């Protein structure tokens, strides 16, 4: 039985390597050796590799003494391999159990057989494969189509073919080192077999900032490597089809990667000379097949840098225009970038947005009100979903309307409590005050390992968006440390406390509370329970539209507390469904759409919440808090992960059923006493900075007077 040598270069992929190796151990084809080549990973990953090696005697571990790149690691793997076939794999990918079997059963007289790639992100994907349905396609003339993604992974290749043709990976480049192996392999293999059922799960990693995969390396690195490998291969090989393949790839790379890179950076000067020499090697016949835009631009590369810059600029405008006609939003984005951003900045305009324009609330609201109360000489713009009653009569713009783009582009100041769209860059001189929206219990961005429901680009997007922040408000020392790490934030942190909490110090008196209650229509003769849970990453209708299922039995609450309390129900702003509380009329009041939760804190006697940051704010009032954490294990262990142990630190009991909640409310005075010490400790850790002056201090620091 022939042996397959599976060669895997490893560099700091400790989150993924287990799944990769397990998928190999589970292969139905057993005669394999697994060569792990550690490309000088960090200690954690190296240790893990040592442990993994003990799992199965088919695993062999090799170490490179300095980091040399995946190409060098694979070359070492080839050298050390003892099998009849070579199979390359990446340490963050994994296979269904039959992949190797299918490849070896079907390679027949060929030197190379290729399987199929399926892209995946964090969670394990499955593939259903039916025995006997394998259709093999042999490619000769059109074989280069199989190489269009450049990877060397998921090919089964005869070892004697590798040796005979002297195939090896480039050690001069990192990103496209595969091409140095694959191009001659394609030249020398008369035909390439392809079997679609031999599936390979290629993972798209979610953290290109801290730990990028090769394809996530920054663009300038990629451009350097591509230009190098293209020239190197063109110098080495004369094969007509291979040359045509390389030329086509160079044109595609120019069109897709270089053009976008030149649009967003000013590095034409760095690359011009080499790029100009490189494109002059492309066969004209291929260039002429492309649109006149690309043709002109490639030709301009031989007419000197000034001429090229001119043509490139004109074409970028043309490309943007073409993009702009695709939808209304794209047209507005075009106008934002190409027209409004070019107009003079309005130095006295402040643009506000709170919770994705869903409410007039949170710190932006208090910053705004402080500015109007003090007659500060600014023009104010609020981004809203629909027109609202806002004091001071600011300009209101509907989010993503033309006016939204216009004012956002022109305002010197942005004040916002969550992220602004990634595609809306800010202008030089803009001052962006990010207020954020809560002390974190749930792990944030770069501290989250996997993100259950979010886009795999979440971390990358967050990183780019947060580079624009100039000031970030932190509510306490604990949050400052987390924000610095989890947001990779290194600009100014404003450590005055939360503007949104000033009201908890200024209006926490009977008179004001009564006024707010009257305004809200909450009975004056009842005590108030606020139920304010957070959202669940795995319960949603569509991206951004989350669903909340009520687990608290409101009938039972009413049976027990109808005479003494009312309940204010308040779902998170991500929640798209409204809950039907008509059966509990007069007992339950739905305040989910009410703008400002701070006023609800003031009128409430007890807070019931779960993992929401609302409890950090409510604790300023020193009133009792109950935690209805019916799904804590799942939420903590599968969905998010927490920064601290809730059982030990939160200032109230964790309750799992409505009965427990009922008991706790009945015994609220007892709980107040028994949690006194924990509450004090909690308060001292999270509530020390707020003193009612956070807004004033923030405004004085950020705005010119
Ligand atoms: N909020 C609210 N009503 C709820 C839940 C939250 O009004 N039922 C508001 C509160 O101001 C809260 C903020 O939204 O502080 C953030 O809500 P969280 O439940 O903490 O969740 P999330 O939006 O994921 O933010 O660092 C904080 C974290 O990012 C959490």
Coordinates of N, CA, C and O in Angstrom, one line a residue, residues 529 531 548-555 557 567 569 608 628 630 657-659 661-662:
X529 N -39.8 47.5 38.8 CA -38.7 46.5 38.4 C -38.4 46.8 37.0 O -39.2 46.8 36.1
X531 N -36.6 45.2 33.7 CA -36.0 44.0 33.2 C -35.3 44.4 31.9 O -36.0 44.7 30.9
X548 N -35.3 38.3 20.3 CA -35.3 38.0 21.7 C -36.5 37.1 22.1 O -37.6 37.5 21.8
X549 N -36.2 36.1 22.8 CA -37.3 35.2 23.3 C -37.4 35.4 24.8 O -36.4 35.3 25.5
X550 N -38.5 35.8 25.2 CA -38.7 36.1 26.6 C -38.8 34.8 27.4 O -39.6 33.9 27.2
X551 N -37.9 34.7 28.3 CA -37.8 33.5 29.2 C -38.4 33.8 30.6 O -38.6 32.8 31.4
X552 N -38.5 35.0 30.9 CA -39.1 35.4 32.2 C -40.6 35.3 32.1 O -41.2 35.8 31.2
X553 N -41.2 34.5 33.0 CA -42.6 34.3 33.0 C -43.3 35.5 33.6 O -43.4 35.6 34.8
X554 N -43.8 36.3 32.7 CA -44.4 37.6 33.2 C -45.7 37.4 33.9 O -46.1 38.1 34.9
X555 N -46.5 36.3 33.5 CA -47.7 36.0 34.2 C -47.4 35.6 35.7 O -48.1 36.1 36.6
X557 N -44.9 36.6 37.4 CA -44.5 37.8 38.1 C -45.7 38.6 38.5 O -45.8 39.1 39.6
X567 N -43.5 46.3 36.1 CA -42.3 45.9 35.4 C -42.1 46.7 34.2 O -43.0 46.8 33.4
X569 N -40.2 46.7 30.8 CA -39.5 45.7 30.0 C -38.7 46.5 28.9 O -39.2 47.4 28.3
X608 N -33.4 43.9 36.9 CA -33.1 42.5 36.5 C -32.4 42.5 35.2 O -33.0 43.2 34.2
X628 N -30.8 37.4 35.9 CA -31.6 36.3 35.4 C -30.8 35.7 34.2 O -30.9 36.0 33.1
X630 N -30.5 32.5 32.8 CA -30.9 31.2 32.5 C -30.1 30.4 31.5 O -30.1 29.2 31.4
X657 N -34.3 30.5 37.1 CA -35.7 30.3 36.8 C -36.6 31.5 37.2 O -36.1 32.2 38.1
X658 N -37.8 31.6 36.7 CA -38.7 32.7 37.2 C -39.0 32.5 38.7 O -39.0 33.5 39.4
X659 N -39.1 31.2 39.1 CA -39.4 31.0 40.5 C -38.3 31.6 41.4 O -38.5 32.3 42.4
X661 N -36.4 34.1 40.6 CA -36.5 35.5 40.5 C -37.6 36.0 41.4 O -37.4 37.0 42.2
X662 N -38.7 35.3 41.4 CA -39.8 35.7 42.3 C -39.4 35.7 43.8 O -39.6 36.6 44.5

